[in-house]
Coordinates of C-alpha atoms and ligand atoms in Angstrom, one line a residue:
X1 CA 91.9 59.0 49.4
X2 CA 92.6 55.9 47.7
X3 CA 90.5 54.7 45.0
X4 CA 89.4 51.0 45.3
X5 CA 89.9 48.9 42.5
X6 CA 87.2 47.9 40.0
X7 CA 87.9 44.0 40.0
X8 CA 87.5 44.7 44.2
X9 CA 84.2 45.7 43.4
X10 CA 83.3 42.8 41.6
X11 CA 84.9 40.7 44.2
X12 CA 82.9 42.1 47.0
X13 CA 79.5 42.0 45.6
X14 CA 79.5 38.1 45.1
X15 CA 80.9 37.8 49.0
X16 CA 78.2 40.2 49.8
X17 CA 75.3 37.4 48.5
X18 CA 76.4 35.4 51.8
X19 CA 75.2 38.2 54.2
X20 CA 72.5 36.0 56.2
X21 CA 70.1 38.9 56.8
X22 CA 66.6 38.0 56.8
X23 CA 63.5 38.2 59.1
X24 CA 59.8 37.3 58.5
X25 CA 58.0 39.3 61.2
X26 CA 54.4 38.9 62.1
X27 CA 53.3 39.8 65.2
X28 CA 55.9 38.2 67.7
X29 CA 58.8 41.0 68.4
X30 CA 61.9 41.4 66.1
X31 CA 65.2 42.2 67.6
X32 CA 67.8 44.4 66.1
X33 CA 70.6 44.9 68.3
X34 CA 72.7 48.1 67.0
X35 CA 75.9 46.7 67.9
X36 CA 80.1 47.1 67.0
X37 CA 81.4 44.1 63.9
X38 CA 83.5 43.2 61.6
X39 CA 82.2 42.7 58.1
X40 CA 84.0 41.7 55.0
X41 CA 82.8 44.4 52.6
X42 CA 86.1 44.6 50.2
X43 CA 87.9 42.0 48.3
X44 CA 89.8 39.3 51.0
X45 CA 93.2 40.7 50.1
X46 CA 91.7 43.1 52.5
X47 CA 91.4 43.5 56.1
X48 CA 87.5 43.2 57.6
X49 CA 85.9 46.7 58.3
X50 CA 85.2 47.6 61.4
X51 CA 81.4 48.4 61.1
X52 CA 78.2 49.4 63.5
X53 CA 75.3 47.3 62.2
X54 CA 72.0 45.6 63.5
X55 CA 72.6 41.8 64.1
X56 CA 75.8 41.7 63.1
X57 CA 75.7 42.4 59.2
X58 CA 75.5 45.4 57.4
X59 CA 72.8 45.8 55.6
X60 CA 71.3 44.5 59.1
X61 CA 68.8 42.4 59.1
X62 CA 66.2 42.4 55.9
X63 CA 62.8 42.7 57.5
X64 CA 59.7 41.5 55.6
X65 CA 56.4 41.1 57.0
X66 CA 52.6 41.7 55.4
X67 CA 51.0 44.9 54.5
X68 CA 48.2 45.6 57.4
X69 CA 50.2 43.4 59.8
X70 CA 51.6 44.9 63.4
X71 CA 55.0 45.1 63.3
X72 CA 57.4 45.0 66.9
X73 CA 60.8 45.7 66.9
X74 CA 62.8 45.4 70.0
X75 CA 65.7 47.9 69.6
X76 CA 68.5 47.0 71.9
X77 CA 71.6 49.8 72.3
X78 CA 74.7 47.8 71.6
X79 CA 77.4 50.7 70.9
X80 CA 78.7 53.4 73.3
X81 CA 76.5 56.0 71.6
X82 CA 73.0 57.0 72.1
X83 CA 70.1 55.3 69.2
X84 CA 67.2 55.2 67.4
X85 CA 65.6 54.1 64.6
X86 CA 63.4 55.5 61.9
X87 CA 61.3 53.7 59.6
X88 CA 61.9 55.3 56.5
X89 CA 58.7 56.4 54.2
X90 CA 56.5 54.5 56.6
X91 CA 53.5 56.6 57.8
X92 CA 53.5 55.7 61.4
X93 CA 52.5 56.8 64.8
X94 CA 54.3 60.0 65.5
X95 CA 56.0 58.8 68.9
X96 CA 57.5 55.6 66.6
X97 CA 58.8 57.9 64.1
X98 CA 62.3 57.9 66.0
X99 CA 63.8 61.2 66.4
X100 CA 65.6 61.2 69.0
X101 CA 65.0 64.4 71.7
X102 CA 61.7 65.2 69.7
X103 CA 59.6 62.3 69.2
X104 CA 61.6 59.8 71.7
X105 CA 64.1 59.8 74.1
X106 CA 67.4 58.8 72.6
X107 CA 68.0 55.0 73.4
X108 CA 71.1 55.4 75.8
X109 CA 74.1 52.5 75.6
X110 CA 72.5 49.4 76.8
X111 CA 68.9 50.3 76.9
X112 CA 66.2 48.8 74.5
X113 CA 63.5 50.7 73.0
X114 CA 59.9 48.7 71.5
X115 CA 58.7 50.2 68.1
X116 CA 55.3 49.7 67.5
X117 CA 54.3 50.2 63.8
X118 CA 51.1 48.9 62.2
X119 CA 51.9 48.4 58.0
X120 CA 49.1 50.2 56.4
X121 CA 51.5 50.4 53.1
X122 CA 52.6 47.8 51.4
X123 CA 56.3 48.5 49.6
X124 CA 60.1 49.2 49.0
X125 CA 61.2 51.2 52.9
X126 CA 63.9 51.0 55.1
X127 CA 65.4 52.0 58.7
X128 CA 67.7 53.5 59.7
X129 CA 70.0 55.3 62.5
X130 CA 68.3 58.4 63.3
X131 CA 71.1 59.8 66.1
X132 CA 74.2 61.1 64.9
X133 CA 73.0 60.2 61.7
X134 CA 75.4 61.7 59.2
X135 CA 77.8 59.4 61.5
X136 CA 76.0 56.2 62.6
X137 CA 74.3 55.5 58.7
X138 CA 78.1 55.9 57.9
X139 CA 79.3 53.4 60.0
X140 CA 76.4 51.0 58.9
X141 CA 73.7 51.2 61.0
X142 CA 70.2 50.5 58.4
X143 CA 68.4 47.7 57.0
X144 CA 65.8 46.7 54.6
X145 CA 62.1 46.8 55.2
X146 CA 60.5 45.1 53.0
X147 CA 56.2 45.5 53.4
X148 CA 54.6 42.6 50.8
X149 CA 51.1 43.0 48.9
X150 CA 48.2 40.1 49.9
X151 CA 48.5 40.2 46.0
X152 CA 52.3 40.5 44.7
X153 CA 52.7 40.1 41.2
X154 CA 54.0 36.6 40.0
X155 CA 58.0 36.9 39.6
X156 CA 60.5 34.2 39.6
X157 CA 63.0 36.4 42.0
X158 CA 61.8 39.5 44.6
X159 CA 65.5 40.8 45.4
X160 CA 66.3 43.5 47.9
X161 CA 69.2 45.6 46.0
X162 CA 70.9 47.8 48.7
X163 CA 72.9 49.8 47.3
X164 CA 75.6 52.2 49.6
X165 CA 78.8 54.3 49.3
X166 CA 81.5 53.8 51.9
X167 CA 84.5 56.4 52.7
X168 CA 87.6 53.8 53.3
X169 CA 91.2 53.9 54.1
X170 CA 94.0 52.0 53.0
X171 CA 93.2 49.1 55.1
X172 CA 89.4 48.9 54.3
X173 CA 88.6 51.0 58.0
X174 CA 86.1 53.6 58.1
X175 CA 87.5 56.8 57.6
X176 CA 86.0 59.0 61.1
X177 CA 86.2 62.4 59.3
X178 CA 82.9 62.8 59.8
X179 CA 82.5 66.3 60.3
X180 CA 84.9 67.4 57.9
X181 CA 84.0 70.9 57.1
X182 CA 84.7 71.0 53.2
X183 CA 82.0 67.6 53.0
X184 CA 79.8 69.8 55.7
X185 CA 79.8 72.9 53.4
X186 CA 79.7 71.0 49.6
X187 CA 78.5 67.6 48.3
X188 CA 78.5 65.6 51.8
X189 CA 80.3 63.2 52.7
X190 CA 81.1 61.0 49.4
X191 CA 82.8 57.6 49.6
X192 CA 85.6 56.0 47.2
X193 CA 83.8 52.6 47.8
X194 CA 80.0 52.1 46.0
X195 CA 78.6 48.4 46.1
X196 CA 75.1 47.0 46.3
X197 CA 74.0 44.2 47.9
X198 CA 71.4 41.6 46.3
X199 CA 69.8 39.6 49.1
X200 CA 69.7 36.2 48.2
X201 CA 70.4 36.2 44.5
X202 CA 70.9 32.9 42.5
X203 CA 74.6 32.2 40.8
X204 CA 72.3 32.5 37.5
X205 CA 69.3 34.0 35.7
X206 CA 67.7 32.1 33.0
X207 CA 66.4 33.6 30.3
X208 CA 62.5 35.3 30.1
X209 CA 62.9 34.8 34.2
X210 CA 61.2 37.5 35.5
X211 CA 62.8 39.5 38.5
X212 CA 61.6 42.1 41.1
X213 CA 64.5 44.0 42.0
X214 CA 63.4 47.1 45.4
X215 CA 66.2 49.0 44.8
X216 CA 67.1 51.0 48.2
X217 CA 69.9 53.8 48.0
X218 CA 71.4 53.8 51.7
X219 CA 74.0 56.0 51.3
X220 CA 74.5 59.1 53.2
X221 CA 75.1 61.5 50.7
X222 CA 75.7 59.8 47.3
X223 CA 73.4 60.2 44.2
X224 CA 73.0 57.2 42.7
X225 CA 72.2 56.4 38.9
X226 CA 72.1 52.9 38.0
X227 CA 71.4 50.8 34.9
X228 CA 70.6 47.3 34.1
X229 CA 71.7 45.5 31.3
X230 CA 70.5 42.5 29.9
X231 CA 66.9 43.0 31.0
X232 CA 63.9 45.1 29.9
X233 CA 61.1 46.0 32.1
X234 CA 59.3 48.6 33.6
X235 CA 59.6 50.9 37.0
X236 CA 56.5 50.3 39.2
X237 CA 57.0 52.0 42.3
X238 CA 59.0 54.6 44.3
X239 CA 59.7 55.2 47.4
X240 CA 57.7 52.3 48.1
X241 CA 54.3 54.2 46.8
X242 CA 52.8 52.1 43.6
X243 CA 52.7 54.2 40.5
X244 CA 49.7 53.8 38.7
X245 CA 51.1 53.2 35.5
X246 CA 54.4 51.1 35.0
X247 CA 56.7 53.3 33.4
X248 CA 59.7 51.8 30.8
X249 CA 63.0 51.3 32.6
X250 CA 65.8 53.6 32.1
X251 CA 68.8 54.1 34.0
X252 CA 67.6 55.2 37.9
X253 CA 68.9 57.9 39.4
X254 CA 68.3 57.6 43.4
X255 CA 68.8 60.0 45.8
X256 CA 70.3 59.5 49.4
X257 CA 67.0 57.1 50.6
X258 CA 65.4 57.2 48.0
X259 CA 64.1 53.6 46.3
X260 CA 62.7 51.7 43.3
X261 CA 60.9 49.0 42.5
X262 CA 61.6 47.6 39.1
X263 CA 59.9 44.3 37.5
X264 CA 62.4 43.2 34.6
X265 CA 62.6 40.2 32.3
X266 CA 65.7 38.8 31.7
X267 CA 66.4 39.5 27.7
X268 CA 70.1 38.5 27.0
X269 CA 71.3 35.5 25.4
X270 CA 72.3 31.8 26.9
X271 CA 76.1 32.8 27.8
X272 CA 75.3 36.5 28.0
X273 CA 75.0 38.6 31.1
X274 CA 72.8 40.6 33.7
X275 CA 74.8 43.7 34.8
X276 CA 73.8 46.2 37.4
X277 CA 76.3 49.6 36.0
X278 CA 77.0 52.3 38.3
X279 CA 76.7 55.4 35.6
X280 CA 79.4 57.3 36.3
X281 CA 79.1 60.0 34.0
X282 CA 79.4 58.6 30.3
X283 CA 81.8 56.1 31.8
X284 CA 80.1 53.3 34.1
X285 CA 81.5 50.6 35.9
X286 CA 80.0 46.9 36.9
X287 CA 78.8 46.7 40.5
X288 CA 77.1 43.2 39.7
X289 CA 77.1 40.3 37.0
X290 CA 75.7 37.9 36.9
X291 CA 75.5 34.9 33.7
X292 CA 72.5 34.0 32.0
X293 CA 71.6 30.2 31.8
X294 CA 68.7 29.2 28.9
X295 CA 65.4 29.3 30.1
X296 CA 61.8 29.9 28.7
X297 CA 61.4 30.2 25.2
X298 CA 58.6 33.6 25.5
X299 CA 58.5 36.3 27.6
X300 CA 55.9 36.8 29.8
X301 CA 52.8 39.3 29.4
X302 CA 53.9 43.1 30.5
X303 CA 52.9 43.4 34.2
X304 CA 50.2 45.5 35.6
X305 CA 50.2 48.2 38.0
X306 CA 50.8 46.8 41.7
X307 CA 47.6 47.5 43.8
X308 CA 47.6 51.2 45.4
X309 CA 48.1 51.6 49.0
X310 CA 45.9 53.4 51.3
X311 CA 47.0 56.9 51.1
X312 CA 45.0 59.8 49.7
X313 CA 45.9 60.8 46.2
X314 CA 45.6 64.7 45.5
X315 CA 43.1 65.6 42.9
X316 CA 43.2 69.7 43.3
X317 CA 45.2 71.9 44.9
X318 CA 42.7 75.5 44.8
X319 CA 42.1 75.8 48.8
X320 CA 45.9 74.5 49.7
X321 CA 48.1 76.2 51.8
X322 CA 51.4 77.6 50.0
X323 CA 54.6 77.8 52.2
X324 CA 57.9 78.9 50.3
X325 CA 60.7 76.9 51.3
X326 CA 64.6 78.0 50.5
X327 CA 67.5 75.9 50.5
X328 CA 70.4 77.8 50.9
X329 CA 74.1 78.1 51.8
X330 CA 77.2 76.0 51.2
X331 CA 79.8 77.0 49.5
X332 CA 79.3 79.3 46.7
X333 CA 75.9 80.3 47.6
X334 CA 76.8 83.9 48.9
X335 CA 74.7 83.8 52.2
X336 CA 75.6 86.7 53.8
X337 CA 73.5 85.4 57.3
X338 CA 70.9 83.1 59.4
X339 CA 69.4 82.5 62.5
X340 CA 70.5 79.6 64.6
X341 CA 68.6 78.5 68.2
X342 CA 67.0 81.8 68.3
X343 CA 69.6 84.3 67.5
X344 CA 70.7 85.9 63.3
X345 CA 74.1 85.3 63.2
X346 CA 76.5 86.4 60.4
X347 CA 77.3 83.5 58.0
X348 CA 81.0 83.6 59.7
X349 CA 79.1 82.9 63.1
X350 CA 77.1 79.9 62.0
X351 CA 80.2 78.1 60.5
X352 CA 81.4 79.2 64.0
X353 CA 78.7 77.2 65.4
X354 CA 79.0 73.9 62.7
X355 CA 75.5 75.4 60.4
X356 CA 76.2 75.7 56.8
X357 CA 73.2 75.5 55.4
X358 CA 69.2 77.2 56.3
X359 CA 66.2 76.1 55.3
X360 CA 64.0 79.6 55.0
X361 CA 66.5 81.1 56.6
X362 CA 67.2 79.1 59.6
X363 CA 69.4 76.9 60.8
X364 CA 69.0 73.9 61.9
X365 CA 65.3 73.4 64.0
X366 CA 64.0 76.7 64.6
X367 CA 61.8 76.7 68.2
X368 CA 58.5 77.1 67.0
X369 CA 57.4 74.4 64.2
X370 CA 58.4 76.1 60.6
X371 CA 54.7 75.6 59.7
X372 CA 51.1 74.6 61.6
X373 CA 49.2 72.4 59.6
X374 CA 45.3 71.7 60.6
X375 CA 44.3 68.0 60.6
X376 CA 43.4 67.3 57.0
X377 CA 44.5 70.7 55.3
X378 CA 46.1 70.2 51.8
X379 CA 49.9 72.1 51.7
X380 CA 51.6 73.2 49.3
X381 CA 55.6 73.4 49.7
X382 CA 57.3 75.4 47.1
X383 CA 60.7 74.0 47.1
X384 CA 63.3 76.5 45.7
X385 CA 67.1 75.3 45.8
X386 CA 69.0 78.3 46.0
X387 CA 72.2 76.4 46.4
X388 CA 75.0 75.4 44.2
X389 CA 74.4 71.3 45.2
X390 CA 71.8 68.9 45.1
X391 CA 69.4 68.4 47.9
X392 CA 67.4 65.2 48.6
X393 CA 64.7 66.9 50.6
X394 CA 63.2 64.4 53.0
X395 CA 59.5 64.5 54.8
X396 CA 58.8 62.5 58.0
X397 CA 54.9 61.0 58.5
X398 CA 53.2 61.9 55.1
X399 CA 54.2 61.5 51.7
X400 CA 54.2 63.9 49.0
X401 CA 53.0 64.4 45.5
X402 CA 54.8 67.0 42.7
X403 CA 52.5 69.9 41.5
X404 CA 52.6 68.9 37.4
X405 CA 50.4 71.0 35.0
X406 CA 48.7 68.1 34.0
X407 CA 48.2 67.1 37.8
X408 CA 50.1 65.6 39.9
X409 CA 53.5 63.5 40.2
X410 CA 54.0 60.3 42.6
X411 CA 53.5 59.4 46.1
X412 CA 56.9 60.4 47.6
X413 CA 58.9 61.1 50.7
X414 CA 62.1 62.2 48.9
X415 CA 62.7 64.2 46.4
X416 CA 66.1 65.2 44.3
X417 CA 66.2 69.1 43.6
X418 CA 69.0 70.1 41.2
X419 CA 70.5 73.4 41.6
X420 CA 68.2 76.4 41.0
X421 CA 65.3 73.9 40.6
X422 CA 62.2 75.0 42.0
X423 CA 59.2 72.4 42.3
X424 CA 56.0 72.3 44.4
X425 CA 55.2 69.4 46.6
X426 CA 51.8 68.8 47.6
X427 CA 50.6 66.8 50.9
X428 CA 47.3 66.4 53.0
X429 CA 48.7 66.7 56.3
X430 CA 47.1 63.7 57.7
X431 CA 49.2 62.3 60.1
X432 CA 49.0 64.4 63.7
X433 CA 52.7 65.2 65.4
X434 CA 55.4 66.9 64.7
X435 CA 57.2 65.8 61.6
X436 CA 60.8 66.5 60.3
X437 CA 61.8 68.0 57.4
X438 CA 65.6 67.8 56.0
X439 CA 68.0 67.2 53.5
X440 CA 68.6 63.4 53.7
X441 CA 72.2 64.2 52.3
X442 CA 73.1 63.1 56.0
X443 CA 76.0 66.1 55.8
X444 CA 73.6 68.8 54.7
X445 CA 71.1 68.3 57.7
X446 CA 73.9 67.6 60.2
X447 CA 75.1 71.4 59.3
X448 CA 71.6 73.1 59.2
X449 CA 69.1 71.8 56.3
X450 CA 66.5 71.1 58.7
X451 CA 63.1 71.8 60.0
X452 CA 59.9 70.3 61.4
X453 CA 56.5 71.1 61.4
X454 CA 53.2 70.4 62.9
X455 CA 49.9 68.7 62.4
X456 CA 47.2 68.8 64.5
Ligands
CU501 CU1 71.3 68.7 50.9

């Protein structure tokens, strides 16, 4: 696998800035139109990769519209697959959650399909491919969805930062190893390509400028830590949730779908520099720069907290509901066994079958729902990662909070366990359906690390 070149990287990101991507939706219907293109992502000395986007650009389309406003989005099936779309972290109505076979029929090849989603959150989400995932979010098929606050703190720049990993050959195609069995059965399916993508950003900064910058990790199995330099600032949301405190910036570490709202000020010098460092380890290379013009003379005040959103915030946890649930499998994990579609098979049998991984012990979605959860009952999920690999275990309709000692953690819908990390998650199950729960390391959940449960 070759190795792209660092000054391609820095080449790229500046021809990404020209991506025109952007839609201001309120009310009226939006069209994305998953659909084959060609899209410049590497240096020019490169061919064009052959890409599957929405609209024609990868990230497709940048949505934005107000918190508490209906969105409509017009899906129309442009590639010889079948569709969908998900709307990452937003709590919507189960039959727009967009999973296809269980909350939707799949959107055949020139068919449309009309989302529905009223925005009770405000924040940092995105959407994304929901069919053949581990394969269609690969090829490029997500976006930004931006959800603003009636009262958005004052910033010079709000900047979209998508950030993604791509797996290319020699001549800047896709590499269509998908289902390679040693990505299936270890880290996923890693890239030898990481950019990120500021919507809209300036040539320059100024000095004391202050910037919101929604970080959105889109890749499909690819931990992401990321630094700034050149700014100071805080973190004040994740996963599009508000936290209630802003917390001092420090490098990021994102998960696959995971995101982050920073507010930073812009601290270095008249000549100096705004990098954005992929931190690789000690080493870390530049995926952005950008120069620093004067500006103000003083900083600005520290920001407050945004405004919370709508969503219930856990205060106990005595009459909850504890369910256990193991991640386990892969390669050097030792599982001897699962069950898959009904039947325990040996371990040798569910490679046989594609399943690498179980989630409690099954593969892939068992028949009846993992869990029933009464409308309104408080659940407890005791996470337990009994795997040699990270997992970036994703919930569908209802966002989470970690069980701390002194309470509880923030509102979440993904969450990075390490290796032999165990953590409880802890959610009123408030949204009726049935709900997926999975590995969003798109590898991992193509070869068995998911589930679904009820509620309601
Ligand atoms: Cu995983």
């Amino acid at each position: 696998m070759t190795r792209l070149t660092r000054r391609t990287l820095l080449k790229s990101a500046t021809a990404a800035l020209a991506l025109p991507a952007f839609a201001r939706a309120s009310g009226h219907e939006t069209l994305l139109h998953a659909q084959p293109a060609s899209a410049q992502l590497v240096d020019p000395e490169y061919p064009p990769t052959k890409v599957w986007c929405y609209n024609g650009a990868v990230p497709g389309t940048q949505l934005r519209a107000q918190q508490g406003d209906i969105l409509n989005v017009r899906l129309r099936n442009g590639i010889d697959q079948s569709t969908s779309i998900h709307w990452h972290g937003l709590r919507v109505r189960n039959d727009m959650d967009g999973v296809p076979g269980f909350t939707q029929d799949p959107v055949q090849p020139g068919e449309d399909f009309l989302y529905d989603l009223a925005l009770r959150d405000a924040g940092t989400y995105w959407y994304h491919s929901h069919s053949r995932s581990f394969e269609q979010v690969a090829r490029g098929l997500y976006g930004a969805l931006i959800i603003e606050e009636p009262d958005a703190p004052e910033v010079d720049y709000d900047l979209t930062v998508v950030l993604d990993d791509w797996r290319l050959t020699e001549t800047a195609q896709i590499s269509d190893d998908f289902e390679n069995r040693h990505d299936l059965s270890h880290a996923g399916r890693l890239g030898n390509y990481i950019h990120a993508v500021f919507d809209a950003a300036p040539a320059q900064f100024r000095k004391h400028e202050r910037l919101r910058l929604r970080f959105i990790n889109t890749a499909t199995n690819r931990i992401m830590p990321v630094s700034l330099r050149g700014v100071d600032g805080w973190i004040v949301a994740r996963d599009g949730m508000p936290l209630t405190a802003p917390e001092p910036l420090a490098t990021l570490t994102l998960g696959p779908a995971e995101r982050a709202d920073v507010i930073v000020d812009v601290t270095a010098e008249t000549g100096g520099e705004v990098l954005l460092v992929f931190q690789d380890r000690d080493q870390g290379y530049v995926l952005n720069e950008f120069p620093v013009a004067t500006g103000a003379t003083t900083r600005r005040a520290a920001p407050k907290a945004l405004s919370p959103n709508p969503i219930t915030r856990l205060t106990t946890v005595e009459n909850a509901r504890t369910i256990p649930l193991r991640m386990e499998g892969g390669a050097m994990s030792g599982l001897q066994a699962g069950r898959y579609q009904g039947r325990d098979l040996s371990m040798r049998e569910l490679v046989g079958q594609g399943q690498m991984w179980t989630l409690s012990g099954v593969a892939s979605f068992p028949e009846a729902p993992f869990f029933d959860a009464s409308l309104g009952e408080t659940i407890v999920l005791q996470m337990k990662n009994d795997t040699a690999f990270p997992h970036a275990m994703h919930m569908h309709g209802m966002h989470f909070q970690e069980v701390l000692s002194d309470g509880f953690g923030p509102h979440k819908d993904t969450v990075l366990l390490a290796p032999s990390e165990a953590r409880d998650f802890a959610f009123v199950a408030d949204n009726p359906g049935k709900w997926l729960l999975h590995c969003h390391m798109l590898s991992h959940s193509q070869a068995g690390m998911k589930t679904w449960f009820q509620v309601g």
